[in-house]
PDB file of C-alpha atoms in Angstrom:
ATOM      1  CA  MET A  20     -16.159   7.384 -57.994  1.00 36.00           C
ATOM      2  CA  SER A  21     -19.188   5.535 -56.751  1.00 40.00           C
ATOM      3  CA  ILE A  22     -18.316   2.816 -54.293  1.00 43.00           C
ATOM      4  CA  THR A  23     -21.363   0.936 -54.854  1.00 47.00           C
ATOM      5  CA  LYS A  24     -20.878  -2.284 -52.905  1.00 57.00           C
ATOM      6  CA  THR A  25     -18.499  -0.841 -50.202  1.00 49.00           C
ATOM      7  CA  ALA A  26     -19.848   0.207 -46.795  1.00 50.00           C
ATOM      8  CA  VAL A  27     -18.594   2.809 -44.355  1.00 44.00           C
ATOM      9  CA  VAL A  28     -18.569   2.951 -40.518  1.00 42.00           C
ATOM     10  CA  GLY A  29     -21.045   5.322 -39.325  1.00 41.00           C
ATOM     11  CA  ALA A  30     -24.239   4.593 -37.128  1.00 38.00           C
ATOM     12  CA  THR A  31     -25.827   1.168 -37.215  1.00 38.00           C
ATOM     13  CA  THR A  32     -25.552  -2.528 -38.729  1.00 41.00           C
ATOM     14  CA  LEU A  33     -22.638  -4.727 -39.972  1.00 43.00           C
ATOM     15  CA  ALA A  34     -22.371  -5.766 -36.322  1.00 40.00           C
ATOM     16  CA  SER A  35     -24.505  -4.486 -33.392  1.00 39.00           C
ATOM     17  CA  THR A  36     -22.572  -7.446 -31.758  1.00 39.00           C
ATOM     18  CA  ALA A  37     -19.198  -5.650 -31.034  1.00 39.00           C
ATOM     19  CA  LEU A  38     -15.888  -7.010 -32.204  1.00 38.00           C
ATOM     20  CA  LEU A  39     -13.838  -7.565 -29.073  1.00 37.00           C
ATOM     21  CA  ALA A  40     -10.684  -5.532 -29.034  1.00 39.00           C
ATOM     22  CA  ALA A  41      -7.559  -7.612 -29.413  1.00 41.00           C
ATOM     23  CA  SER A  42      -3.920  -6.897 -29.746  1.00 40.00           C
ATOM     24  CA  VAL A  43      -2.545  -7.382 -33.223  1.00 39.00           C
ATOM     25  CA  GLY A  44       0.981  -8.559 -33.733  1.00 42.00           C
ATOM     26  CA  THR A  45       2.759  -6.621 -36.519  1.00 40.00           C
ATOM     27  CA  ALA A  46       6.108  -7.167 -38.074  1.00 40.00           C
ATOM     28  CA  ASN A  47       8.732  -5.198 -36.130  1.00 41.00           C
ATOM     29  CA  ALA A  48       6.312  -2.896 -34.423  1.00 38.00           C
ATOM     30  CA  ALA A  49       7.688   0.608 -33.837  1.00 39.00           C
ATOM     31  CA  SER A  50       6.297   3.473 -31.852  1.00 38.00           C
ATOM     32  CA  ALA A  51       2.797   4.294 -32.914  1.00 38.00           C
ATOM     33  CA  GLN A  52       1.488   7.540 -34.259  1.00 38.00           C
ATOM     34  CA  SER A  53      -2.000   9.020 -34.542  1.00 37.00           C
ATOM     35  CA  ALA A  54      -4.175   7.466 -37.089  1.00 37.00           C
ATOM     36  CA  HIS A  55      -5.613  10.725 -38.129  1.00 34.00           C
ATOM     37  CA  SER A  56      -2.181  12.274 -38.763  1.00 35.00           C
ATOM     38  CA  THR A  57      -0.850   9.260 -40.516  1.00 37.00           C
ATOM     39  CA  GLN A  58      -0.405  10.051 -44.260  1.00 37.00           C
ATOM     40  CA  VAL A  59      -0.349   7.342 -46.893  1.00 37.00           C
ATOM     41  CA  LYS A  60       2.015   8.228 -49.700  1.00 34.00           C
ATOM     42  CA  THR A  61       1.659   6.385 -53.118  1.00 36.00           C
ATOM     43  CA  VAL A  62       4.742   4.915 -54.423  1.00 38.00           C
ATOM     44  CA  MET A  63       4.917   4.456 -58.125  1.00 35.00           C
ATOM     45  CA  ARG A  64       7.327   1.569 -58.748  1.00 34.00           C
ATOM     46  CA  ALA A  65       9.846   1.527 -61.419  1.00 34.00           C
ATOM     47  CA  ALA A  66       9.368  -1.448 -63.879  1.00 35.00           C
ATOM     48  CA  VAL A  67      10.493  -4.662 -62.492  1.00 37.00           C
ATOM     49  CA  PRO A  68      10.700  -7.692 -64.866  1.00 41.00           C
ATOM     50  CA  ALA A  69       8.208 -10.353 -64.551  1.00 43.00           C
ATOM     51  CA  SER A  70       7.312 -13.420 -66.619  1.00 44.00           C
ATOM     52  CA  ASP A  71       4.162 -14.707 -68.033  1.00 42.00           C
ATOM     53  CA  ALA A  72       3.335 -18.410 -68.403  1.00 41.00           C
ATOM     54  CA  GLN A  73       5.536 -18.579 -71.466  1.00 38.00           C
ATOM     55  CA  GLY A  74       8.510 -17.075 -69.691  1.00 42.00           C
ATOM     56  CA  ARG A  75       8.239 -13.784 -71.584  1.00 34.00           C
ATOM     57  CA  THR A  76       9.392 -10.641 -69.729  1.00 38.00           C
ATOM     58  CA  MET A  77       6.445  -8.519 -68.823  1.00 48.00           C
ATOM     59  CA  ALA A  78       6.609  -4.774 -67.647  1.00 59.00           C
ATOM     60  CA  ASP A  79       5.470  -4.207 -64.069  1.00 72.00           C
ATOM     61  CA  THR A  80       2.515  -1.814 -64.254  1.00 86.00           C
ATOM     62  CA  SER A  81       1.764  -1.845 -60.567  1.00 90.00           C
ATOM     63  CA  THR A  82       1.718   0.984 -57.985  1.00 94.00           C
ATOM     64  CA  SER A  83       2.113   0.164 -54.375  1.00 96.00           C
ATOM     65  CA  VAL A  84       2.577   1.739 -50.842  1.00 96.00           C
ATOM     66  CA  ARG A  85       4.478   0.127 -47.937  1.00 96.00           C
ATOM     67  CA  ILE A  86       2.902   0.718 -44.597  1.00 96.00           C
ATOM     68  CA  SER A  87       5.436   1.369 -41.736  1.00 96.00           C
ATOM     69  CA  ALA A  88       5.299  -0.571 -38.454  1.00 96.00           C
ATOM     70  CA  ALA A  89       4.277   2.575 -36.732  1.00 96.00           C
ATOM     71  CA  GLU A  90       1.332   2.988 -39.100  1.00 96.00           C
ATOM     72  CA  SER A  91       0.225  -0.644 -38.651  1.00 96.00           C
ATOM     73  CA  GLY A  92       0.399  -0.173 -34.955  1.00 95.00           C
ATOM     74  CA  SER A  93      -1.770   2.971 -35.427  1.00 95.00           C
ATOM     75  CA  ALA A  94      -4.239   0.888 -37.413  1.00 95.00           C
ATOM     76  CA  SER A  95      -4.622  -1.841 -34.886  1.00 95.00           C
ATOM     77  CA  ARG A  96      -5.484   0.812 -32.203  1.00 95.00           C
ATOM     78  CA  TYR A  97      -7.799   2.770 -34.579  1.00 92.00           C
ATOM     79  CA  TRP A  98     -10.110  -0.212 -35.095  1.00 90.00           C
ATOM     80  CA  THR A  99     -11.597  -0.150 -31.643  1.00 82.00           C
ATOM     81  CA  GLU A 100     -14.731  -2.266 -30.648  1.00 74.00           C
ATOM     82  CA  ARG A 101     -16.790   0.815 -31.164  1.00 79.00           C
ATOM     83  CA  ARG A 102     -15.607   1.645 -34.673  1.00 86.00           C
ATOM     84  CA  MET A 103     -16.120  -1.988 -35.924  1.00 78.00           C
ATOM     85  CA  ALA A 104     -19.472  -2.294 -34.224  1.00 73.00           C
ATOM     86  CA  ALA A 105     -20.738   0.924 -35.854  1.00 73.00           C
ATOM     87  CA  ALA A 106     -20.137  -0.122 -39.419  1.00 63.00           C
ATOM     88  CA  THR A 107     -22.951   1.027 -41.673  1.00 53.00           C
ATOM     89  CA  PRO A 108     -23.587   1.485 -45.411  1.00 43.00           C
ATOM     90  CA  LEU A 109     -22.228   4.414 -47.463  1.00 39.00           C
ATOM     91  CA  ASP A 110     -24.735   7.126 -48.255  1.00 34.00           C
ATOM     92  CA  LEU A 111     -25.626   6.106 -51.785  1.00 32.00           C
ATOM     93  CA  GLU A 112     -25.134   8.104 -54.986  1.00 36.00           C
ATOM     94  CA  ASP A 113     -27.379   7.727 -57.955  1.00 33.00           C
ATOM     95  CA  GLY A 114     -26.915   4.349 -59.543  1.00 35.00           C
ATOM     96  CA  ALA A 115     -25.186   2.780 -56.573  1.00 39.00           C
ATOM     97  CA  ALA A 116     -26.028  -0.700 -55.181  1.00 48.00           C
ATOM     98  CA  THR A 117     -29.190  -0.967 -53.139  1.00 47.00           C
ATOM     99  CA  GLY A 118     -31.350  -3.739 -51.949  1.00 50.00           C
ATOM    100  CA  GLN A 119     -33.236  -3.753 -55.197  1.00 50.00           C
ATOM    101  CA  GLN A 120     -33.529  -7.192 -56.805  1.00 51.00           C
ATOM    102  CA  LEU A 121     -33.684  -8.166 -60.469  1.00 51.00           C
ATOM    103  CA  THR A 122     -37.072  -9.508 -61.517  1.00 52.00           C
ATOM    104  CA  ALA A 123     -35.673 -12.288 -63.725  1.00 53.00           C
ATOM    105  CA  GLN A 124     -36.817 -15.827 -62.600  1.00 59.00           C
ATOM    106  CA  SER A 125     -34.579 -18.465 -61.266  1.00 78.00           C
ATOM    107  CA  ILE A 126     -31.972 -16.189 -59.666  1.00 88.00           C
ATOM    108  CA  PRO A 127     -29.939 -18.104 -57.073  1.00 90.00           C
ATOM    109  CA  VAL A 128     -30.488 -17.018 -53.441  1.00 90.00           C
ATOM    110  CA  SER A 129     -27.683 -16.277 -51.085  1.00 90.00           C
ATOM    111  CA  LYS A 130     -27.683 -17.857 -47.611  1.00 93.00           C
ATOM    112  CA  PRO A 131     -26.052 -16.683 -44.351  1.00 92.00           C
ATOM    113  CA  PHE A 132     -23.580 -19.078 -43.038  1.00 93.00           C
ATOM    114  CA  GLY A 133     -20.642 -19.218 -40.510  1.00 92.00           C
ATOM    115  CA  GLY A 134     -17.930 -18.069 -42.999  1.00 95.00           C
ATOM    116  CA  VAL A 135     -14.626 -19.641 -44.095  1.00 97.00           C
ATOM    117  CA  PRO A 136     -11.214 -18.990 -42.683  1.00 98.00           C
ATOM    118  CA  THR A 137      -9.781 -17.707 -45.931  1.00 98.00           C
ATOM    119  CA  VAL A 138     -12.422 -15.060 -46.528  1.00 98.00           C
ATOM    120  CA  GLY A 139     -13.027 -12.065 -44.130  1.00 94.00           C
ATOM    121  CA  ALA A 140     -13.978  -8.435 -43.588  1.00 92.00           C
ATOM    122  CA  LEU A 141     -11.505  -5.703 -44.664  1.00 92.00           C
ATOM    123  CA  PHE A 142     -11.731  -2.506 -42.886  1.00 91.00           C
ATOM    124  CA  SER A 143     -10.207   0.856 -43.936  1.00 91.00           C
ATOM    125  CA  ASN A 144     -10.201   4.723 -43.705  1.00 88.00           C
ATOM    126  CA  ASP A 145      -9.879   7.295 -46.472  1.00 82.00           C
ATOM    127  CA  GLY A 146     -10.046  10.516 -44.466  1.00 76.00           C
ATOM    128  CA  HIS A 147     -13.680  10.926 -45.162  1.00 76.00           C
ATOM    129  CA  GLY A 148     -15.051   7.897 -43.327  1.00 82.00           C
ATOM    130  CA  ASP A 149     -14.512   4.246 -42.373  1.00 82.00           C
ATOM    131  CA  HIS A 150     -15.234   1.535 -44.849  1.00 82.00           C
ATOM    132  CA  TYR A 151     -15.539  -2.165 -45.009  1.00 87.00           C
ATOM    133  CA  CYS A 152     -15.223  -4.662 -47.902  1.00 91.00           C
ATOM    134  CA  THR A 153     -14.548  -8.283 -48.377  1.00 93.00           C
ATOM    135  CA  ALA A 154     -11.169  -9.911 -49.104  1.00 97.00           C
ATOM    136  CA  SER A 155      -9.693 -13.352 -49.277  1.00 98.00           C
ATOM    137  CA  VAL A 156      -6.372 -15.151 -48.930  1.00 99.00           C
ATOM    138  CA  VAL A 157      -4.743 -16.024 -52.238  1.00 99.00           C
ATOM    139  CA  HIS A 158      -1.812 -18.343 -52.678  1.00 99.00           C
ATOM    140  CA  SER A 159       1.613 -16.685 -52.736  1.00 98.00           C
ATOM    141  CA  SER A 160       5.268 -17.427 -52.090  1.00 98.00           C
ATOM    142  CA  SER A 161       5.369 -14.808 -49.488  1.00 98.00           C
ATOM    143  CA  GLN A 162       2.245 -16.487 -47.692  1.00 98.00           C
ATOM    144  CA  ARG A 163       0.978 -12.891 -46.961  1.00 99.00           C
ATOM    145  CA  LEU A 164      -1.325 -11.954 -49.738  1.00 99.00           C
ATOM    146  CA  LEU A 165      -5.029 -11.108 -50.003  1.00 99.00           C
ATOM    147  CA  ILE A 166      -6.970 -10.094 -53.135  1.00 98.00           C
ATOM    148  CA  THR A 167      -9.846  -7.723 -53.126  1.00 97.00           C
ATOM    149  CA  ALA A 168     -11.382  -5.061 -55.314  1.00 95.00           C
ATOM    150  CA  ALA A 169      -9.055  -2.236 -56.172  1.00 95.00           C
ATOM    151  CA  HIS A 170     -11.532   0.393 -55.087  1.00 93.00           C
ATOM    152  CA  CYS A 171     -11.406  -1.261 -51.551  1.00 93.00           C
ATOM    153  CA  ILE A 172      -7.890  -0.066 -51.059  1.00 94.00           C
ATOM    154  CA  HIS A 173      -7.383   2.784 -53.585  1.00 94.00           C
ATOM    155  CA  GLY A 174      -9.723   5.519 -54.542  1.00 90.00           C
ATOM    156  CA  GLY A 175      -8.774   5.598 -58.198  1.00 92.00           C
ATOM    157  CA  LEU A 176      -8.490   8.779 -60.278  1.00 93.00           C
ATOM    158  CA  GLY A 177      -7.390  11.846 -58.327  1.00 88.00           C
ATOM    159  CA  LYS A 178      -7.225   9.720 -55.097  1.00 91.00           C
ATOM    160  CA  THR A 179      -4.764   7.648 -53.114  1.00 93.00           C
ATOM    161  CA  TYR A 180      -4.553   4.557 -50.894  1.00 96.00           C
ATOM    162  CA  ARG A 181      -6.805   3.960 -48.020  1.00 93.00           C
ATOM    163  CA  ARG A 182      -5.466   4.055 -44.467  1.00 94.00           C
ATOM    164  CA  ASN A 183      -5.692   1.910 -41.408  1.00 94.00           C
ATOM    165  CA  VAL A 184      -6.369  -1.343 -43.381  1.00 96.00           C
ATOM    166  CA  VAL A 185      -6.940  -4.375 -41.324  1.00 96.00           C
ATOM    167  CA  PHE A 186      -8.388  -7.852 -42.164  1.00 97.00           C
ATOM    168  CA  VAL A 187     -10.613  -9.977 -39.915  1.00 96.00           C
ATOM    169  CA  PRO A 188     -10.748 -13.592 -41.263  1.00 97.00           C
ATOM    170  CA  LYS A 189     -14.008 -15.522 -40.792  1.00 95.00           C
ATOM    171  CA  TYR A 190     -15.791 -12.621 -39.113  1.00 88.00           C
ATOM    172  CA  ASP A 191     -19.242 -13.670 -37.962  1.00 88.00           C
ATOM    173  CA  ARG A 192     -21.466 -11.661 -35.659  1.00 81.00           C
ATOM    174  CA  GLY A 193     -18.655 -10.084 -33.631  1.00 79.00           C
ATOM    175  CA  HIS A 194     -16.554 -13.134 -33.508  1.00 86.00           C
ATOM    176  CA  ARG A 195     -12.904 -13.169 -34.879  1.00 90.00           C
ATOM    177  CA  PRO A 196     -11.525 -16.541 -34.352  1.00 95.00           C
ATOM    178  CA  TYR A 197      -8.292 -15.826 -36.138  1.00 98.00           C
ATOM    179  CA  GLY A 198      -7.748 -12.311 -34.813  1.00 96.00           C
ATOM    180  CA  MET A 199      -7.130  -9.033 -36.701  1.00 96.00           C
ATOM    181  CA  TRP A 200      -4.281  -8.674 -39.227  1.00 98.00           C
ATOM    182  CA  THR A 201      -2.765  -5.379 -40.318  1.00 98.00           C
ATOM    183  CA  ALA A 202      -1.590  -4.528 -43.737  1.00 98.00           C
ATOM    184  CA  GLY A 203       2.014  -4.074 -44.656  1.00 98.00           C
ATOM    185  CA  MET A 204       1.654  -3.261 -48.325  1.00 98.00           C
ATOM    186  CA  LEU A 205      -1.049  -2.318 -50.734  1.00 98.00           C
ATOM    187  CA  MET A 206      -0.997  -2.675 -54.564  1.00 98.00           C
ATOM    188  CA  VAL A 207      -3.245  -1.915 -57.433  1.00 97.00           C
ATOM    189  CA  GLU A 208      -2.744  -1.500 -61.211  1.00 96.00           C
ATOM    190  CA  LYS A 209      -1.448   1.898 -62.389  1.00 96.00           C
ATOM    191  CA  ARG A 210      -4.326   2.220 -64.727  1.00 94.00           C
ATOM    192  CA  TRP A 211      -6.708   1.822 -61.899  1.00 95.00           C
ATOM    193  CA  ALA A 212      -4.857   4.419 -59.853  1.00 95.00           C
ATOM    194  CA  SER A 213      -4.674   6.876 -62.761  1.00 95.00           C
ATOM    195  CA  LYS A 214      -7.986   6.267 -64.615  1.00 93.00           C
ATOM    196  CA  SER A 215     -10.295   4.225 -62.289  1.00 93.00           C
ATOM    197  CA  ASP A 216     -10.445   1.698 -65.113  1.00 93.00           C
ATOM    198  CA  PRO A 217     -13.161  -0.893 -64.066  1.00 93.00           C
ATOM    199  CA  ASP A 218     -11.541  -3.555 -66.112  1.00 94.00           C
ATOM    200  CA  LEU A 219      -8.660  -3.381 -63.592  1.00 96.00           C
ATOM    201  CA  ASP A 220     -10.705  -3.312 -60.386  1.00 96.00           C
ATOM    202  CA  PHE A 221      -8.550  -5.681 -58.390  1.00 97.00           C
ATOM    203  CA  GLY A 222      -5.828  -5.286 -55.949  1.00 97.00           C
ATOM    204  CA  PHE A 223      -3.542  -7.160 -53.512  1.00 99.00           C
ATOM    205  CA  ILE A 224      -2.701  -6.584 -49.861  1.00 99.00           C
ATOM    206  CA  ALA A 225       0.442  -8.055 -48.070  1.00 99.00           C
ATOM    207  CA  LEU A 226      -0.433  -8.571 -44.449  1.00 99.00           C
ATOM    208  CA  ASN A 227       2.030  -8.328 -41.623  1.00 98.00           C
ATOM    209  CA  THR A 228       2.674 -11.499 -39.590  1.00 98.00           C
ATOM    210  CA  ARG A 229       0.716 -12.021 -36.357  1.00 97.00           C
ATOM    211  CA  ASN A 230       2.494 -13.668 -33.583  1.00 96.00           C
ATOM    212  CA  GLY A 231       5.225 -14.777 -35.934  1.00 97.00           C
ATOM    213  CA  THR A 232       2.875 -16.431 -38.354  1.00 98.00           C
ATOM    214  CA  THR A 233       1.735 -15.665 -41.786  1.00 99.00           C
ATOM    215  CA  ILE A 234      -1.849 -15.379 -42.834  1.00 99.00           C
ATOM    216  CA  GLN A 235      -1.566 -18.317 -45.234  1.00 98.00           C
ATOM    217  CA  LYS A 236      -0.135 -20.496 -42.490  1.00 98.00           C
ATOM    218  CA  ALA A 237      -2.864 -19.462 -40.070  1.00 98.00           C
ATOM    219  CA  VAL A 238      -5.966 -19.943 -42.290  1.00 98.00           C
ATOM    220  CA  GLY A 239      -4.973 -21.513 -45.547  1.00 98.00           C
ATOM    221  CA  TYR A 240      -5.395 -20.062 -49.030  1.00 98.00           C
ATOM    222  CA  ASN A 241      -7.233 -20.087 -52.271  1.00 98.00           C
ATOM    223  CA  LYS A 242      -5.456 -20.633 -55.647  1.00 98.00           C
ATOM    224  CA  LEU A 243      -5.661 -17.917 -58.373  1.00 98.00           C
ATOM    225  CA  SER A 244      -7.434 -18.901 -61.599  1.00 97.00           C
ATOM    226  CA  ILE A 245      -7.167 -16.955 -64.831  1.00 96.00           C
ATOM    227  CA  ASN A 246      -8.366 -17.154 -68.384  1.00 96.00           C
ATOM    228  CA  ARG A 247     -11.139 -19.709 -67.539  1.00 94.00           C
ATOM    229  CA  GLY A 248     -13.828 -18.251 -69.657  1.00 93.00           C
ATOM    230  CA  VAL A 249     -17.472 -17.844 -68.614  1.00 93.00           C
ATOM    231  CA  GLY A 250     -20.329 -20.276 -67.820  1.00 94.00           C
ATOM    232  CA  ARG A 251     -18.288 -21.488 -64.809  1.00 95.00           C
ATOM    233  CA  THR A 252     -20.049 -22.525 -61.587  1.00 97.00           C
ATOM    234  CA  VAL A 253     -18.689 -20.536 -58.649  1.00 97.00           C
ATOM    235  CA  ASP A 254     -19.179 -20.211 -54.966  1.00 97.00           C
ATOM    236  CA  VAL A 255     -19.224 -16.577 -53.826  1.00 96.00           C
ATOM    237  CA  PHE A 256     -18.740 -15.480 -50.216  1.00 96.00           C
ATOM    238  CA  GLY A 257     -19.254 -11.908 -48.952  1.00 93.00           C
ATOM    239  CA  TYR A 258     -20.107  -9.604 -46.179  1.00 89.00           C
ATOM    240  CA  PRO A 259     -23.262  -7.529 -46.989  1.00 86.00           C
ATOM    241  CA  ASP A 260     -24.258  -4.525 -45.033  1.00 75.00           C
ATOM    242  CA  ALA A 261     -27.662  -5.978 -44.076  1.00 64.00           C
ATOM    243  CA  ARG A 262     -26.375  -8.761 -42.021  1.00 67.00           C
ATOM    244  CA  GLU A 263     -23.958  -9.478 -39.183  1.00 71.00           C
ATOM    245  CA  ARG A 264     -22.557 -12.393 -40.767  1.00 85.00           C
ATOM    246  CA  PRO A 265     -21.178 -13.553 -44.222  1.00 92.00           C
ATOM    247  CA  ILE A 266     -23.351 -14.925 -47.051  1.00 93.00           C
ATOM    248  CA  SER A 267     -22.691 -17.614 -49.611  1.00 95.00           C
ATOM    249  CA  CYS A 268     -24.060 -18.277 -53.114  1.00 95.00           C
ATOM    250  CA  HIS A 269     -23.755 -21.139 -55.720  1.00 96.00           C
ATOM    251  CA  THR A 270     -24.144 -19.720 -59.081  1.00 95.00           C
ATOM    252  CA  LYS A 271     -22.664 -19.374 -62.659  1.00 95.00           C
ATOM    253  CA  THR A 272     -20.675 -16.759 -64.336  1.00 94.00           C
ATOM    254  CA  ALA A 273     -21.691 -15.127 -67.679  1.00 94.00           C
ATOM    255  CA  ARG A 274     -20.062 -12.624 -70.151  1.00 91.00           C
ATOM    256  CA  TYR A 275     -20.858  -8.953 -69.637  1.00 89.00           C
ATOM    257  CA  SER A 276     -18.215  -7.319 -71.878  1.00 86.00           C
ATOM    258  CA  LYS A 277     -14.852  -8.188 -73.245  1.00 91.00           C
ATOM    259  CA  TYR A 278     -13.172  -7.594 -69.913  1.00 92.00           C
ATOM    260  CA  GLN A 279     -16.092  -7.967 -67.517  1.00 93.00           C
ATOM    261  CA  ILE A 280     -18.034 -10.975 -66.264  1.00 95.00           C
ATOM    262  CA  ARG A 281     -21.148 -11.046 -64.161  1.00 94.00           C
ATOM    263  CA  MET A 282     -23.151 -13.406 -61.836  1.00 92.00           C
ATOM    264  CA  ASP A 283     -26.671 -13.299 -60.577  1.00 93.00           C
ATOM    265  CA  CYS A 284     -27.459 -13.993 -56.941  1.00 93.00           C
ATOM    266  CA  THR A 285     -29.682 -12.233 -54.387  1.00 89.00           C
ATOM    267  CA  GLY A 286     -28.352 -10.399 -51.332  1.00 84.00           C
ATOM    268  CA  PHE A 287     -24.991  -9.122 -52.608  1.00 85.00           C
ATOM    269  CA  THR A 288     -25.428  -5.511 -51.394  1.00 78.00           C
ATOM    270  CA  ARG A 289     -22.947  -2.922 -50.324  1.00 73.00           C
ATOM    271  CA  GLY A 290     -19.973  -4.426 -48.240  1.00 76.00           C
ATOM    272  CA  THR A 291     -19.548  -7.280 -50.702  1.00 88.00           C
ATOM    273  CA  SER A 292     -17.077  -5.570 -52.967  1.00 90.00           C
ATOM    274  CA  GLY A 293     -13.965  -7.782 -53.112  1.00 94.00           C
ATOM    275  CA  SER A 294     -15.939 -11.035 -52.540  1.00 94.00           C
ATOM    276  CA  PRO A 295     -14.069 -13.893 -54.215  1.00 97.00           C
ATOM    277  CA  TRP A 296     -15.787 -16.055 -56.935  1.00 97.00           C
ATOM    278  CA  LEU A 297     -14.375 -19.564 -56.236  1.00 98.00           C
ATOM    279  CA  LEU A 298     -14.083 -22.291 -58.864  1.00 98.00           C
ATOM    280  CA  GLY A 299     -14.025 -25.896 -57.734  1.00 97.00           C
ATOM    281  CA  TYR A 300     -14.881 -24.946 -54.099  1.00 97.00           C
ATOM    282  CA  ASN A 301     -14.281 -27.806 -51.673  1.00 97.00           C
ATOM    283  CA  GLY A 302     -16.546 -27.864 -48.799  1.00 94.00           C
ATOM    284  CA  LYS A 303     -14.263 -29.959 -46.668  1.00 95.00           C
ATOM    285  CA  THR A 304     -11.141 -27.849 -47.062  1.00 95.00           C
ATOM    286  CA  HIS A 305     -13.166 -24.694 -47.526  1.00 96.00           C
ATOM    287  CA  THR A 306     -10.942 -23.579 -50.371  1.00 97.00           C
ATOM    288  CA  GLY A 307     -11.132 -23.146 -54.143  1.00 98.00           C
ATOM    289  CA  SER A 308      -9.657 -21.171 -57.087  1.00 98.00           C
ATOM    290  CA  ILE A 309     -10.357 -17.440 -57.213  1.00 98.00           C
ATOM    291  CA  ASN A 310     -11.730 -16.544 -60.752  1.00 97.00           C
ATOM    292  CA  GLY A 311     -13.048 -13.040 -59.938  1.00 96.00           C
ATOM    293  CA  VAL A 312     -13.872 -10.624 -57.117  1.00 96.00           C
ATOM    294  CA  ILE A 313     -16.981  -8.342 -56.922  1.00 92.00           C
ATOM    295  CA  GLY A 314     -15.902  -5.035 -58.447  1.00 86.00           C
ATOM    296  CA  GLY A 315     -15.609  -3.612 -62.018  1.00 62.00           C
ATOM    297  CA  PHE A 316     -18.711  -2.268 -63.631  1.00 57.00           C
ATOM    298  CA  HIS A 317     -20.433   0.052 -61.307  1.00 62.00           C
ATOM    299  CA  THR A 318     -17.753  -0.946 -58.862  1.00 56.00           C
ATOM    300  CA  GLY A 319     -19.564  -4.305 -58.505  1.00 51.00           C
ATOM    301  CA  GLY A 320     -23.145  -3.604 -59.571  1.00 53.00           C
ATOM    302  CA  HIS A 321     -26.098  -1.332 -58.918  1.00 61.00           C
ATOM    303  CA  THR A 322     -28.618  -3.958 -57.760  1.00 66.00           C
ATOM    304  CA  ALA A 323     -28.281  -6.613 -55.074  1.00 69.00           C
ATOM    305  CA  SER A 324     -29.083  -9.440 -57.492  1.00 72.00           C
ATOM    306  CA  ARG A 325     -26.429  -8.875 -60.205  1.00 86.00           C
ATOM    307  CA  SER A 326     -22.701  -8.477 -59.580  1.00 88.00           C
ATOM    308  CA  TYR A 327     -19.730  -7.919 -61.693  1.00 91.00           C
ATOM    309  CA  SER A 328     -15.963  -8.692 -61.778  1.00 95.00           C
ATOM    310  CA  ALA A 329     -13.081  -7.715 -63.938  1.00 95.00           C
ATOM    311  CA  TYR A 330     -12.209 -10.722 -66.212  1.00 96.00           C
ATOM    312  CA  PHE A 331      -9.223 -12.493 -64.680  1.00 97.00           C
ATOM    313  CA  ASP A 332      -6.398 -12.737 -67.186  1.00 96.00           C
ATOM    314  CA  LYS A 333      -2.710 -12.013 -67.252  1.00 96.00           C
ATOM    315  CA  ASP A 334      -3.080  -8.559 -65.772  1.00 97.00           C
ATOM    316  CA  VAL A 335      -4.259 -10.067 -62.578  1.00 97.00           C
ATOM    317  CA  ALA A 336      -1.465 -12.794 -62.619  1.00 97.00           C
ATOM    318  CA  ASN A 337       1.203 -10.199 -63.301  1.00 97.00           C
ATOM    319  CA  LEU A 338      -0.002  -7.975 -60.456  1.00 98.00           C
ATOM    320  CA  ARG A 339      -0.165 -10.917 -58.055  1.00 98.00           C
ATOM    321  CA  SER A 340       3.496 -11.786 -59.124  1.00 97.00           C
ATOM    322  CA  ALA A 341       4.521  -8.032 -58.503  1.00 97.00           C
ATOM    323  CA  ALA A 342       2.802  -7.944 -55.127  1.00 98.00           C
ATOM    324  CA  ASP A 343       4.372 -11.305 -53.919  1.00 98.00           C
ATOM    325  CA  LYS A 344       7.876  -9.903 -54.878  1.00 96.00           C
ATOM    326  CA  ARG A 345       7.085  -6.610 -53.123  1.00 95.00           C
ATOM    327  CA  ALA A 346       5.843  -8.602 -50.099  1.00 95.00           C
ATOM    328  CA  SER A 347       8.917 -10.812 -49.750  1.00 83.00           C
TER     329      SER A 347
END
């Protein structure tokens, strides 16, 4: 599978400015084990009843993995200053995202900025390299959930969940004002895990508490918005490989296919997979309603000027409900 807007840790960029190493509080931390010997096992969950907006029972089509306290401790040690500072783009395959821009006129231009507390860099390892994406805090009863692209946490067909997953809210040029948070559970749709279905390229992460506090209490949250159609104005925030800080863009959504939407904006290169598309963004509270995440077609897009998202419908809402129950 081509991970077009996901970057890996290797040689240079995402932050020549090093992230300072910090201790990460994890829930009920146990004795740690080597990150390279840690094996992540996919857990296919039995159907658990969930309800849609009309109260009808819906089958749970999720697959998830719980991450032990020992594995979480290993992840916090794995992401050293050196590894985070060495983040670099993935070696591209044919058709993968590059710095190429569309030639159409009037394409909105992204701008670097200081970031927002509810959006951050997501780091992980899959046994073949270290990666980063973008993720954001989404409202949940457990107060622990992030949303990102499914391909940022699970390799899809024939593959499994990524390891050593950590989240750094509002990362900006080596600064991490809210610390580093380890993952306690990862969840994607079964059809993503079994088929790499681009229409289901979204996933959820339950973070461990840090110093006794949930991520939602620490940084706030964005709401989840489904079935809102297209032609909507959104603010998109992400972490491209070409910069040491996040970028933002104010643009509009458009239909690409029945279950895919798109948006045009320059600068959304590799690393921006999982970037939230926020409806009704409030510049004072720095929050909005998530109506998409970069992913889907070409795992987010094969140019830096056009990005895609799976259309957010009941499948997203049902997966969020399943993740929230699993996280509680």
